[in-house]
Coordinates of N, CA, C and O in Angstrom, one line a residue:
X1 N 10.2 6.1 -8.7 CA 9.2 6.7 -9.5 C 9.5 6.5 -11.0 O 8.8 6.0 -11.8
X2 N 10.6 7.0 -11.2 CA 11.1 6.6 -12.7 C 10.8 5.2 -13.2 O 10.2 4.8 -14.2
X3 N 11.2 4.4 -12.2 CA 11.4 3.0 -12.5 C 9.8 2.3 -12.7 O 9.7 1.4 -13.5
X4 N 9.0 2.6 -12.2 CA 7.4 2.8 -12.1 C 7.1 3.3 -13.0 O 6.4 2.5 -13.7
X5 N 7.4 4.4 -13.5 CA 7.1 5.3 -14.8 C 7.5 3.9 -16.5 O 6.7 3.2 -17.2
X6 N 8.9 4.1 -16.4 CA 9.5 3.0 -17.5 C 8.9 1.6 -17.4 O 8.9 1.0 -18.5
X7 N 8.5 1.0 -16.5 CA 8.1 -0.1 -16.6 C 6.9 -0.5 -16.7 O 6.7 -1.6 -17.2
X8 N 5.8 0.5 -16.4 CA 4.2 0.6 -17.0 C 4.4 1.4 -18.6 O 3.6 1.5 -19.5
X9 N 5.8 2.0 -18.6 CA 4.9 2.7 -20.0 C 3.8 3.9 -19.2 O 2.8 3.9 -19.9
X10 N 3.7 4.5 -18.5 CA 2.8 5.5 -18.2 C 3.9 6.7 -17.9 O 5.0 6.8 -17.3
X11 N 2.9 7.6 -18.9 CA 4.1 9.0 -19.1 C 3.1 10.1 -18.5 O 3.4 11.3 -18.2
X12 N 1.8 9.6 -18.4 CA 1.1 10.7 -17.8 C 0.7 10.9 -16.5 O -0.2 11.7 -16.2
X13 N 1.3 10.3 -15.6 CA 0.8 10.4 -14.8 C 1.7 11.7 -14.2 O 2.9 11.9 -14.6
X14 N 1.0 12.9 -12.8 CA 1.1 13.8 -12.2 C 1.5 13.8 -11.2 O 1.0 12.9 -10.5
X15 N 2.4 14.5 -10.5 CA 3.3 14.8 -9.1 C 2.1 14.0 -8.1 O 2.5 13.1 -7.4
X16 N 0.8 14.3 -8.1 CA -0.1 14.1 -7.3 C -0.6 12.5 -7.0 O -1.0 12.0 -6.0
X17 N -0.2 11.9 -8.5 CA -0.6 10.5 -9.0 C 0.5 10.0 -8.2 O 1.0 9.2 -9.0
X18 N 1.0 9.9 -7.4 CA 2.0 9.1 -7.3 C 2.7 9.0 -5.6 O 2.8 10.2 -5.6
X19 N 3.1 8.7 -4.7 CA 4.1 8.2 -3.5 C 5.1 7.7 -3.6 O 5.1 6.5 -4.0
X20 N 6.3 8.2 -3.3 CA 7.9 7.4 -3.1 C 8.0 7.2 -1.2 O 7.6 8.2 -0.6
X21 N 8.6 6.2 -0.4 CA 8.9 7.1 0.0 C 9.9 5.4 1.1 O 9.4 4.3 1.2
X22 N 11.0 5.7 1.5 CA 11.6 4.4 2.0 C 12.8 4.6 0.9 O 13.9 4.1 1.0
X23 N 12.6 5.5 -0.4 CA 13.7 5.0 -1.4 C 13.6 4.1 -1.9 O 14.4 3.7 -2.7
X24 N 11.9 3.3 -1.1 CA 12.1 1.8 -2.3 C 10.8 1.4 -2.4 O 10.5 0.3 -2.8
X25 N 10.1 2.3 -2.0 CA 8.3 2.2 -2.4 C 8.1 2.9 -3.4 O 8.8 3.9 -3.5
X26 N 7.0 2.8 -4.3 CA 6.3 3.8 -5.0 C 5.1 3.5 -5.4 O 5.0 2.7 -6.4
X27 N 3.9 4.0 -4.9 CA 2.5 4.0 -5.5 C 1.9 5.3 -6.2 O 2.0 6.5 -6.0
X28 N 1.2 4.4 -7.2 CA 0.8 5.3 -8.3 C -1.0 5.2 -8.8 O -1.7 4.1 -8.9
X29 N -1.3 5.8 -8.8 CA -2.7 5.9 -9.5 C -3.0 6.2 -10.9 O -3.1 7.4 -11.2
X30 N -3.1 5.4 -11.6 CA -3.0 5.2 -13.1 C -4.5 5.7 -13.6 O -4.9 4.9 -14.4
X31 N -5.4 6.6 -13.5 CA -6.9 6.8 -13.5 C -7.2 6.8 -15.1 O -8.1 6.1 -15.6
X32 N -6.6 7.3 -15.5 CA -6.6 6.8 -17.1 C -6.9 5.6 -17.3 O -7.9 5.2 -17.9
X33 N -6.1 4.8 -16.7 CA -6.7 2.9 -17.1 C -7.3 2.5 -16.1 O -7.8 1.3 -16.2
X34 N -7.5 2.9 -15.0 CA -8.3 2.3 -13.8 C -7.2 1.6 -13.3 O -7.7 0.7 -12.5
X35 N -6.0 1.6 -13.3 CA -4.8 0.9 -12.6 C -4.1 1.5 -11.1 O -3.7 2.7 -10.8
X36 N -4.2 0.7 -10.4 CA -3.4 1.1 -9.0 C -1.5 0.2 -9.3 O -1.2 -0.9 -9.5
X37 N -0.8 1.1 -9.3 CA 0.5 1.1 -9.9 C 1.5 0.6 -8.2 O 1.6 1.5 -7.3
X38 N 2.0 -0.7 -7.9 CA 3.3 -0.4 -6.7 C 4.1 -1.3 -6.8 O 4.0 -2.5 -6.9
X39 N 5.7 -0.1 -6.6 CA 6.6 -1.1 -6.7 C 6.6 -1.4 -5.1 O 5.9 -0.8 -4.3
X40 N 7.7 -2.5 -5.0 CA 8.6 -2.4 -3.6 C 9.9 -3.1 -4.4 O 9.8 -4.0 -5.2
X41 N 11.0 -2.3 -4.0 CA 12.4 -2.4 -4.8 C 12.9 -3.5 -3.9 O 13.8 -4.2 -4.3
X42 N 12.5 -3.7 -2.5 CA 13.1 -4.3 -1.7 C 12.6 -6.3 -1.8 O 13.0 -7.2 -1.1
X43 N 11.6 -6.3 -2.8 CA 10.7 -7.3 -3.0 C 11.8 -8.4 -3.9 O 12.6 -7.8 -4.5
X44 N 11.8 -9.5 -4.0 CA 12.7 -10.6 -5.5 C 11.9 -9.7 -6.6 O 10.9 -9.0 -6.3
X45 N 12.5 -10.0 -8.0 CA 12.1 -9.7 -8.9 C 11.8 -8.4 -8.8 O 11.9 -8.0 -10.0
X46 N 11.5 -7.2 -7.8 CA 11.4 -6.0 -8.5 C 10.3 -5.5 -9.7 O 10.5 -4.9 -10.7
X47 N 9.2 -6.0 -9.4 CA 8.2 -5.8 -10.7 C 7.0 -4.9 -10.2 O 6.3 -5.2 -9.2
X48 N 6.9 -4.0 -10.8 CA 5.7 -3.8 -10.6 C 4.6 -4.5 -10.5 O 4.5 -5.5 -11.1
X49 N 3.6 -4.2 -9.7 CA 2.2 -4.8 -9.4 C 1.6 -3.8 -9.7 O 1.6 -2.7 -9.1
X50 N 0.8 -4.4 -11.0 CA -0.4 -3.9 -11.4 C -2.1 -4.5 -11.0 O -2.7 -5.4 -11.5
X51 N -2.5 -3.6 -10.1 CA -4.2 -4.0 -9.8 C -5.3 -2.7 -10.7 O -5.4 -1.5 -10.6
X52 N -6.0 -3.7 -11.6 CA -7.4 -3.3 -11.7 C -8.2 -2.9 -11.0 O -9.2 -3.5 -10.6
X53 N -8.0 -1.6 -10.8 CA -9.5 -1.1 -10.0 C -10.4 -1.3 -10.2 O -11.2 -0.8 -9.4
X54 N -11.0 -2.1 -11.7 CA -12.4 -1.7 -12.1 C -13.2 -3.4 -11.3 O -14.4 -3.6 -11.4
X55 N -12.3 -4.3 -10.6 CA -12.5 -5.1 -10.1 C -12.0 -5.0 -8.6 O -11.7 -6.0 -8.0
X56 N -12.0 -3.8 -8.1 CA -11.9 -3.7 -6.7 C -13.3 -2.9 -5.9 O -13.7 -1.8 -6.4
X57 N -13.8 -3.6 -4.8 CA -14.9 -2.9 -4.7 C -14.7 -2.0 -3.5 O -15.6 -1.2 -3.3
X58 N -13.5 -2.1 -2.6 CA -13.3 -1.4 -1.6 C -11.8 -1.7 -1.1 O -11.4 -2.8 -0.8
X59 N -11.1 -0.5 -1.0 CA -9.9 -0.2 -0.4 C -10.2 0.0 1.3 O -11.1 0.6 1.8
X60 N -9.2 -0.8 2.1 CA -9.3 -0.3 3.8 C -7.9 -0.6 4.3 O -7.4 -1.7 4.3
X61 N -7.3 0.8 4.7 CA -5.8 0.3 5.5 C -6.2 -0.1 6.8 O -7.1 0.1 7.6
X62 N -5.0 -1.0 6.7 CA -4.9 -2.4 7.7 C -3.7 -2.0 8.5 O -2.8 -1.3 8.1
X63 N -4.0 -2.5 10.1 CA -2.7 -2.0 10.7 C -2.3 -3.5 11.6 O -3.3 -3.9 12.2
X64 N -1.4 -4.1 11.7 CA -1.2 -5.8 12.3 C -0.3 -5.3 13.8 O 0.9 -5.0 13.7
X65 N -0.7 -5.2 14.6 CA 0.0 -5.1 15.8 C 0.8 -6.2 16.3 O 0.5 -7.3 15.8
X66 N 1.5 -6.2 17.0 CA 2.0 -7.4 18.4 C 2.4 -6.5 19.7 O 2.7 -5.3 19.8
X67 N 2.2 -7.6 20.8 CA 2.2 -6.8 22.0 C 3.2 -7.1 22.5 O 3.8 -8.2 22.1
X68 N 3.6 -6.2 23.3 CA 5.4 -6.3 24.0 C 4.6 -5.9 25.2 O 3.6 -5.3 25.5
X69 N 5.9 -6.8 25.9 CA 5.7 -6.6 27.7 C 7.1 -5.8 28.5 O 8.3 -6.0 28.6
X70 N 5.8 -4.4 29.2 CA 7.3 -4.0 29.5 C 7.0 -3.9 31.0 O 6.0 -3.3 31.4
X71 N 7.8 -4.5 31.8 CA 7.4 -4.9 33.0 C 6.3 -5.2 33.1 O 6.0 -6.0 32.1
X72 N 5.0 -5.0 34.1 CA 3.8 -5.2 34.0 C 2.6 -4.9 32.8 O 1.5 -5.4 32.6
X73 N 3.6 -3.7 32.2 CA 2.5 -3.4 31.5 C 2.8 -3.8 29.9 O 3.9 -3.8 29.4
X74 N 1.7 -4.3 29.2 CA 2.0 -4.4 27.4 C 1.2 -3.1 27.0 O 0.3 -2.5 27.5
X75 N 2.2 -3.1 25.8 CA 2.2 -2.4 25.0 C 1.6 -2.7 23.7 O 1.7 -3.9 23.4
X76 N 1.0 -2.0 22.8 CA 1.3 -2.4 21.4 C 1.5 -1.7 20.2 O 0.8 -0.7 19.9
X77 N 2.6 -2.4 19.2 CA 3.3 -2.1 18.5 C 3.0 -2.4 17.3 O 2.3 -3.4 17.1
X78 N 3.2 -1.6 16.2 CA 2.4 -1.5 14.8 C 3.7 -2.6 14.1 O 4.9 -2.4 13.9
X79 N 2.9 -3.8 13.9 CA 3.9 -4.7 13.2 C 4.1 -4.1 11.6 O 5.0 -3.6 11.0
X80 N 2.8 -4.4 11.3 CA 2.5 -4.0 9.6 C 1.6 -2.8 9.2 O 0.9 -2.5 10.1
X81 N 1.4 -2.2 8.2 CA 1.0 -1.5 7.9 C 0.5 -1.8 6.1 O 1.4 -1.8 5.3
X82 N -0.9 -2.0 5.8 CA -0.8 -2.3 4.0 C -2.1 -1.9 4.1 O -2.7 -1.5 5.0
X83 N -2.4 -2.0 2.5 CA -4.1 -1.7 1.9 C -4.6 -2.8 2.0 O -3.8 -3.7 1.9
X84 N -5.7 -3.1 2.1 CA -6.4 -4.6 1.3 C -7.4 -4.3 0.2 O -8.5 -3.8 0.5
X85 N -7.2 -4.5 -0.6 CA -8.3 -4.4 -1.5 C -9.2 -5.4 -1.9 O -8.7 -6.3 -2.5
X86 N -10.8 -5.6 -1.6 CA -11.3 -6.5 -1.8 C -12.2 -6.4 -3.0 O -12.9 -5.4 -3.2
X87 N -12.3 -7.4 -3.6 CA -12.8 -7.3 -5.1 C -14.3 -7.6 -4.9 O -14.8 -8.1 -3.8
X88 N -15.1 -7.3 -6.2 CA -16.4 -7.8 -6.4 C -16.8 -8.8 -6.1 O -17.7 -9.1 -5.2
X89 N -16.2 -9.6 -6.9 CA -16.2 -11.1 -6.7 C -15.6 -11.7 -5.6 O -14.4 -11.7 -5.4
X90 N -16.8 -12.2 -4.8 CA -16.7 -12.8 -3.6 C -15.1 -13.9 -3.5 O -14.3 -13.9 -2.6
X91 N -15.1 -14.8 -4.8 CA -14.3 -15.9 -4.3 C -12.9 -15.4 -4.7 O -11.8 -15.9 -4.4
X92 N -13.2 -14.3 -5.3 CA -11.4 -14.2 -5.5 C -11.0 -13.0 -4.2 O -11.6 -12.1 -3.7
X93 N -9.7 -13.5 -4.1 CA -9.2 -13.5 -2.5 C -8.4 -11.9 -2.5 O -7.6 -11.7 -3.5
X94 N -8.6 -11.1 -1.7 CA -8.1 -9.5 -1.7 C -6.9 -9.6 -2.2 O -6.4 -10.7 -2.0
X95 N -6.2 -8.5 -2.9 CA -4.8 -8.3 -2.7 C -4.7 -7.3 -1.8 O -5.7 -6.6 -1.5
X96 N -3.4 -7.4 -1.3 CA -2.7 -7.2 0.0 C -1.8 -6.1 -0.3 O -1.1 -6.3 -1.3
X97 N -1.6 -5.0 0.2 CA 0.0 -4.1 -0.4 C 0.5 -3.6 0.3 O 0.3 -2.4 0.6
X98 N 1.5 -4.5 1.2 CA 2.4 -4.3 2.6 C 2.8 -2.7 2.4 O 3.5 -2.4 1.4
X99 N 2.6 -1.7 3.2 CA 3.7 -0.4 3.0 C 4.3 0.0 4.5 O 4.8 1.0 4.9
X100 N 4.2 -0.6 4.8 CA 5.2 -1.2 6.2 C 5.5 -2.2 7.2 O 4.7 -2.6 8.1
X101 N 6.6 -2.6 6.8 CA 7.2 -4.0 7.8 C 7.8 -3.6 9.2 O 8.5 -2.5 9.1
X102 N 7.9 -4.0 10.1 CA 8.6 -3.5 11.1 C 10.1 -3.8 11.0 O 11.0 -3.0 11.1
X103 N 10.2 -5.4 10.6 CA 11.2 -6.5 10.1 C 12.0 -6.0 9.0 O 13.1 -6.4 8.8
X104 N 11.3 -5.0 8.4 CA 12.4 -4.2 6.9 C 12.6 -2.9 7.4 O 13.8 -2.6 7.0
X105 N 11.9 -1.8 8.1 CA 12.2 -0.9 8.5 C 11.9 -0.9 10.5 O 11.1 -1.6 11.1
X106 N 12.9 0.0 11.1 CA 12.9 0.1 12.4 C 11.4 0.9 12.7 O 10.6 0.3 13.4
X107 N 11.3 1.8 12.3 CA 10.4 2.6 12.7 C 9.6 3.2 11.5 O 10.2 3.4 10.5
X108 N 8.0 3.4 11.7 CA 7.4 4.0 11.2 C 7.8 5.8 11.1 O 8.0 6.6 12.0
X109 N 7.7 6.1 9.5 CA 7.7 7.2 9.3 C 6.2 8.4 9.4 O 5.9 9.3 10.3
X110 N 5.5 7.8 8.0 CA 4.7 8.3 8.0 C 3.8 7.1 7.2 O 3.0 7.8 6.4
X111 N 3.7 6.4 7.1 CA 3.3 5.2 6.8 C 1.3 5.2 7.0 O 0.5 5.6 6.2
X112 N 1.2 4.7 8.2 CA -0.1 5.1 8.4 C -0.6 6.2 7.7 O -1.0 5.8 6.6
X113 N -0.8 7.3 7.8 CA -1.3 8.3 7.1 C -1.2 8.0 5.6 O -2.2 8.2 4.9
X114 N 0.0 7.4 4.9 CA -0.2 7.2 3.2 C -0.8 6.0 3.4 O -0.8 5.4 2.3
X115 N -1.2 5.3 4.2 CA -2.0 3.7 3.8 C -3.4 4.4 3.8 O -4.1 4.1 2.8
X116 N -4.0 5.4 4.8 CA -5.3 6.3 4.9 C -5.9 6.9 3.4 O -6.8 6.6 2.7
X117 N -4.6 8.3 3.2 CA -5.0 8.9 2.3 C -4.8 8.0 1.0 O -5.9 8.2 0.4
X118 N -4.0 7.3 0.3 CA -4.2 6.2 -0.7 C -5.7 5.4 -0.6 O -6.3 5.1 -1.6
X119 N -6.2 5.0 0.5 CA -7.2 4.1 0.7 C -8.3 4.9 0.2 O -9.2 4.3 -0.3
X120 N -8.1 6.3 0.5 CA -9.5 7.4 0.3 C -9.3 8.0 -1.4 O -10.3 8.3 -2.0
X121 N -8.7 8.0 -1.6 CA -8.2 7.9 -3.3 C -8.8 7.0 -4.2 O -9.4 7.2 -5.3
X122 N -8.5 5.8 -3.6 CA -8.9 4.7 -4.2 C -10.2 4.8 -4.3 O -10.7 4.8 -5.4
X123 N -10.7 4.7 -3.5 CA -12.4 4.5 -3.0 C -12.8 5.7 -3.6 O -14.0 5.5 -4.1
X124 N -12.4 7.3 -3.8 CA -13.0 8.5 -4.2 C -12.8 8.0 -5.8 O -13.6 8.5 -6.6
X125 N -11.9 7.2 -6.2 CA -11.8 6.7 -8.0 C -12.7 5.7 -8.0 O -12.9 5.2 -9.1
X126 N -13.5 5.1 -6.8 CA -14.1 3.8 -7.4 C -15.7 4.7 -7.5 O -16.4 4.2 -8.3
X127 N -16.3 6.2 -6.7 CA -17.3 6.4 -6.8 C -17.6 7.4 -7.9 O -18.7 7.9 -8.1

């Protein structure tokens, strides 16, 4: 959060404005500038990613399964977990904001539910 905070330069944002949670995620809602704020610490470089909301026209969490076989029966298993944000403009291509790997973390926490409630945030800032 700190690290989020110092590296946008944003001092105002609110306990509310914001998600940590892995020890190495953090999303922020910058509503002042129309900015969607996220690190992942676990990423090369370490930089924040800054998206313009005023060029996103819809937030929807995404969930990527794979199926496992256990004996007869499959199962399926939440590979990924991210936002997709797709913009106005048709030709330019969504960004993507992984907030769960299965490959970096064993198990989902609570992941789903903050990809939900962030996606309804977003979209309640876009109306």
């Amino acid at each position: 959060m700190e690290q989020l905070k110092s590296e946008t330069q944003v001092s105002h944002l609110k306990s509310g404005d914001f998600d940590t949670w892995r020890e190495a995620y953090c999303i922020g809602l910058d509503q002042k500038n129309g900015q969607l704020l996220f690190l992942n610490s676990l990423e090369k470089g370490n930089q924040v990613q800054k998206i313009d909301l005023r060029q996103v026209r819809l937030c929807r969490p995404i969930r990527n399964f794979r199926e496992m076989k256990v004996g007869k029966e499959k199962r399926q298993i939440i590979q990924k977990v991210s936002l997709k944000l797709d913009h106005y403009d048709e030709q330019s291509k969504p960004v993507t904001i992984e907030i769960y790997d299965e490959e970096r973390s064993d198990y989902m926490i609570n992941e789903w539910d903050l990809a939900q409630a962030w996606s309804q945030k977003i979209n309640n800032l876009k109306n």
